[in-house]
mmCIF file of C-alpha atoms and ligand atoms in Angstrom:
data_model
loop_
_atom_site.group_PDB
_atom_site.id
_atom_site.type_symbol
_atom_site.label_atom_id
_atom_site.label_comp_id
_atom_site.label_asym_id
_atom_site.label_seq_id
_atom_site.Cartn_x
_atom_site.Cartn_y
_atom_site.Cartn_z
ATOM 1 C CA MET A 1 -9.723 26.957 6.162
ATOM 2 C CA ALA A 2 -7.981 23.260 6.295
ATOM 3 C CA LYS A 3 -4.372 23.231 5.666
ATOM 4 C CA PRO A 4 -3.336 21.787 2.079
ATOM 5 C CA ILE A 5 -2.246 18.427 1.327
ATOM 6 C CA ALA A 6 1.278 17.858 0.043
ATOM 7 C CA LEU A 7 1.650 16.063 -3.326
ATOM 8 C CA ALA A 8 4.844 14.687 -4.884
ATOM 9 C CA ALA A 9 5.871 11.959 -7.042
ATOM 10 C CA ASP A 10 8.623 10.912 -9.493
ATOM 11 C CA HIS A 11 8.220 9.745 -12.969
ATOM 12 C CA GLY A 12 6.713 6.471 -12.075
ATOM 13 C CA GLY A 13 4.328 7.950 -9.816
ATOM 14 C CA PHE A 14 3.321 11.064 -12.028
ATOM 15 C CA GLU A 15 0.232 9.847 -13.513
ATOM 16 C CA LEU A 16 -1.075 8.561 -10.402
ATOM 17 C CA LYS A 17 -0.441 11.841 -8.707
ATOM 18 C CA GLU A 18 -2.297 13.618 -11.541
ATOM 19 C CA ALA A 19 -5.203 11.236 -11.084
ATOM 20 C CA VAL A 20 -5.253 11.875 -7.492
ATOM 21 C CA ARG A 21 -4.800 15.677 -8.070
ATOM 22 C CA ALA A 22 -7.941 15.924 -10.157
ATOM 23 C CA HIS A 23 -9.804 13.892 -7.527
ATOM 24 C CA LEU A 24 -8.739 16.462 -4.762
ATOM 25 C CA ASP A 25 -9.841 19.181 -7.257
ATOM 26 C CA GLY A 26 -13.328 17.552 -7.494
ATOM 27 C CA ALA A 27 -13.653 17.247 -3.703
ATOM 28 C CA GLY A 28 -12.493 20.583 -3.201
ATOM 29 C CA ILE A 29 -9.444 19.642 -0.946
ATOM 30 C CA PRO A 30 -6.705 22.050 -1.154
ATOM 31 C CA TYR A 31 -3.164 21.005 -1.732
ATOM 32 C CA ILE A 32 0.294 21.906 -2.961
ATOM 33 C CA ASP A 33 1.900 19.755 -5.701
ATOM 34 C CA PHE A 34 5.631 19.671 -5.379
ATOM 35 C CA GLY A 35 6.007 17.966 -8.672
ATOM 36 C CA THR A 36 7.241 16.172 -10.854
ATOM 37 C CA HIS A 37 5.208 17.672 -13.560
ATOM 38 C CA SER A 38 6.216 15.405 -16.326
ATOM 39 C CA THR A 39 7.090 11.557 -16.876
ATOM 40 C CA ASP A 40 10.867 12.697 -17.500
ATOM 41 C CA SER A 41 13.065 10.955 -15.003
ATOM 42 C CA VAL A 42 13.732 12.255 -11.674
ATOM 43 C CA ASP A 43 14.987 10.756 -8.308
ATOM 44 C CA TYR A 44 12.364 9.886 -5.630
ATOM 45 C CA PRO A 45 14.344 11.403 -2.577
ATOM 46 C CA ASP A 46 14.502 14.869 -4.274
ATOM 47 C CA MET A 47 10.419 14.664 -4.763
ATOM 48 C CA ALA A 48 9.852 13.435 -1.182
ATOM 49 C CA LEU A 49 11.980 15.821 0.629
ATOM 50 C CA PRO A 50 10.251 19.263 -0.096
ATOM 51 C CA ALA A 51 6.581 17.674 0.470
ATOM 52 C CA CYS A 52 7.730 16.113 3.653
ATOM 53 C CA GLU A 53 9.332 19.196 4.795
ATOM 54 C CA ALA A 54 6.097 21.127 4.184
ATOM 55 C CA VAL A 55 4.315 18.478 6.312
ATOM 56 C CA VAL A 56 6.856 18.592 9.305
ATOM 57 C CA SER A 57 6.876 22.430 9.443
ATOM 58 C CA GLY A 58 3.417 22.645 9.584
ATOM 59 C CA GLN A 59 2.642 24.071 6.342
ATOM 60 C CA CYS A 60 0.753 21.096 4.833
ATOM 61 C CA ASP A 61 -1.427 18.761 6.932
ATOM 62 C CA LYS A 62 -0.344 15.288 5.241
ATOM 63 C CA ALA A 63 1.375 14.187 2.305
ATOM 64 C CA LEU A 64 0.525 11.908 -0.644
ATOM 65 C CA LEU A 65 3.494 10.445 -2.377
ATOM 66 C CA PHE A 66 3.904 8.263 -5.593
ATOM 67 C CA CYS A 67 6.606 6.467 -7.185
ATOM 68 C CA GLY A 68 6.709 3.250 -9.298
ATOM 69 C CA THR A 69 6.229 0.888 -6.466
ATOM 70 C CA GLY A 70 5.617 3.306 -3.790
ATOM 71 C CA VAL A 71 8.196 1.780 -1.897
ATOM 72 C CA GLY A 72 11.400 4.202 -2.849
ATOM 73 C CA ILE A 73 9.546 7.202 -1.925
ATOM 74 C CA SER A 74 8.103 5.968 1.225
ATOM 75 C CA MET A 75 11.653 4.986 2.335
ATOM 76 C CA ALA A 76 12.816 8.350 1.444
ATOM 77 C CA ALA A 77 10.041 9.988 3.381
ATOM 78 C CA ASN A 78 10.518 7.963 6.485
ATOM 79 C CA LYS A 79 14.020 9.488 6.593
ATOM 80 C CA VAL A 80 12.569 13.073 7.155
ATOM 81 C CA LYS A 81 12.164 13.723 10.741
ATOM 82 C CA GLY A 82 8.660 13.934 11.776
ATOM 83 C CA ILE A 83 7.510 11.858 8.773
ATOM 84 C CA ARG A 84 5.537 8.550 9.642
ATOM 85 C CA ALA A 85 5.026 7.206 5.865
ATOM 86 C CA CYS A 86 2.913 4.001 4.938
ATOM 87 C CA CYS A 87 3.128 2.271 1.313
ATOM 88 C CA CYS A 88 -0.218 1.133 0.976
ATOM 89 C CA SER A 89 -2.187 -0.666 -1.848
ATOM 90 C CA ASP A 90 -4.762 -2.248 0.545
ATOM 91 C CA SER A 91 -7.730 -0.457 2.569
ATOM 92 C CA PHE A 92 -7.006 -2.363 5.933
ATOM 93 C CA SER A 93 -3.436 -0.951 5.962
ATOM 94 C CA CYS A 94 -4.299 2.313 4.818
ATOM 95 C CA GLU A 95 -7.031 2.637 7.623
ATOM 96 C CA TYR A 96 -4.940 1.509 10.277
ATOM 97 C CA THR A 97 -1.927 3.396 9.668
ATOM 98 C CA ARG A 98 -4.073 6.281 10.458
ATOM 99 C CA ARG A 99 -5.657 4.614 13.379
ATOM 100 C CA HIS A 100 -2.565 2.824 15.153
ATOM 101 C CA ASN A 101 0.333 4.726 13.419
ATOM 102 C CA ASP A 102 -0.972 8.174 12.891
ATOM 103 C CA ALA A 103 0.716 8.122 9.727
ATOM 104 C CA ASN A 104 1.052 11.560 8.167
ATOM 105 C CA ALA A 105 2.333 10.226 4.606
ATOM 106 C CA LEU A 106 0.544 7.898 2.095
ATOM 107 C CA CYS A 107 2.852 6.258 -0.677
ATOM 108 C CA MET A 108 1.388 4.485 -3.417
ATOM 109 C CA GLY A 109 2.840 2.931 -6.494
ATOM 110 C CA GLY A 110 1.890 4.033 -10.228
ATOM 111 C CA ARG A 111 2.958 0.602 -11.466
ATOM 112 C CA VAL A 112 1.040 -1.251 -8.657
ATOM 113 C CA VAL A 113 -2.297 0.843 -7.776
ATOM 114 C CA GLY A 114 -4.827 1.844 -10.404
ATOM 115 C CA PRO A 115 -6.308 5.235 -9.972
ATOM 116 C CA GLY A 116 -9.825 4.172 -8.844
ATOM 117 C CA LEU A 117 -8.246 2.338 -5.877
ATOM 118 C CA ALA A 118 -5.796 5.004 -5.282
ATOM 119 C CA CYS A 119 -8.513 7.589 -4.957
ATOM 120 C CA GLN A 120 -10.514 5.410 -2.318
ATOM 121 C CA LEU A 121 -7.285 4.939 -0.227
ATOM 122 C CA VAL A 122 -6.680 8.797 -0.263
ATOM 123 C CA ASP A 123 -10.316 9.390 0.973
ATOM 124 C CA LEU A 124 -10.035 6.554 3.431
ATOM 125 C CA PHE A 125 -6.553 8.104 4.590
ATOM 126 C CA LEU A 126 -7.664 11.505 4.953
ATOM 127 C CA SER A 127 -10.999 10.970 6.924
ATOM 128 C CA THR A 128 -9.603 8.183 9.253
ATOM 129 C CA PRO A 129 -8.411 9.697 12.656
ATOM 130 C CA PHE A 130 -5.767 8.660 15.026
ATOM 131 C CA GLU A 131 -7.274 6.606 17.695
ATOM 132 C CA GLY A 132 -4.711 7.716 20.295
ATOM 133 C CA GLY A 133 -4.764 5.849 23.781
ATOM 134 C CA ARG A 134 -2.309 3.137 24.050
ATOM 135 C CA HIS A 135 -0.991 3.950 20.227
ATOM 136 C CA THR A 136 0.117 7.305 21.795
ATOM 137 C CA ARG A 137 2.962 5.534 23.995
ATOM 138 C CA ARG A 138 4.077 3.526 20.583
ATOM 139 C CA ILE A 139 4.080 6.670 18.674
ATOM 140 C CA GLU A 140 6.152 8.392 21.311
ATOM 141 C CA LYS A 141 8.818 5.461 21.279
ATOM 142 C CA LEU A 142 8.630 5.363 17.407
ATOM 143 C CA MET A 143 9.546 8.956 17.172
ATOM 144 C CA ALA A 144 12.234 8.720 19.923
ATOM 145 C CA LEU A 145 14.252 6.429 17.474
ATOM 146 C CA GLU A 146 14.947 9.484 15.472
ATOM 147 C CA GLN A 147 17.332 10.833 18.362
ATOM 148 C CA ARG A 148 19.402 7.719 18.382
HETATM 149 C C1 RB5 B 201 12.000 4.441 -10.984
HETATM 150 O O1 RB5 B 201 12.187 3.785 -12.028
HETATM 151 C C2 RB5 B 201 11.686 3.604 -9.822
HETATM 152 O O2 RB5 B 201 12.442 2.998 -9.226
HETATM 153 C C3 RB5 B 201 10.932 4.249 -8.999
HETATM 154 O O3 RB5 B 201 9.829 5.036 -9.098
HETATM 155 C C4 RB5 B 201 10.434 3.635 -7.709
HETATM 156 O O4 RB5 B 201 9.529 2.764 -7.877
HETATM 157 C C5 RB5 B 201 11.205 3.176 -6.460
HETATM 158 O O5 RB5 B 201 10.877 2.581 -5.465
#
């Protein structure tokens, strides 16, 4: 049984999270939805933390995170040790952040990306493997920065 995907959004990303959630339902991909569950205003660091902790603990495989721009929630996610989050709105960055950065969190903006593109990017992110090789050394150096 595949590990679930962690979903989280603030109010600015709520509707896009719901679109992606429906997409995951359709594809039979398991997930845990850490909220938010409405368009009432919430703070993106509060929403990012439990979803990112679920990835770092091994409960979830990867996180899909949403706010208005995707930027704030990616900044919050990247403060959590063990998270490599990428804010994406194009397929090249999305593919290569998996291939080269072994990203474990994809962040998108509900005020930036439409639901069709978001679902395509989710599919790409979840299906693209890490290439390893020379990129492993770079990931090790990247993660060592957390100890400074
Ligand atoms: C909330 O209005 C907005 O600031 C937030 O969703 C996000 O875009 C921050 O980066």
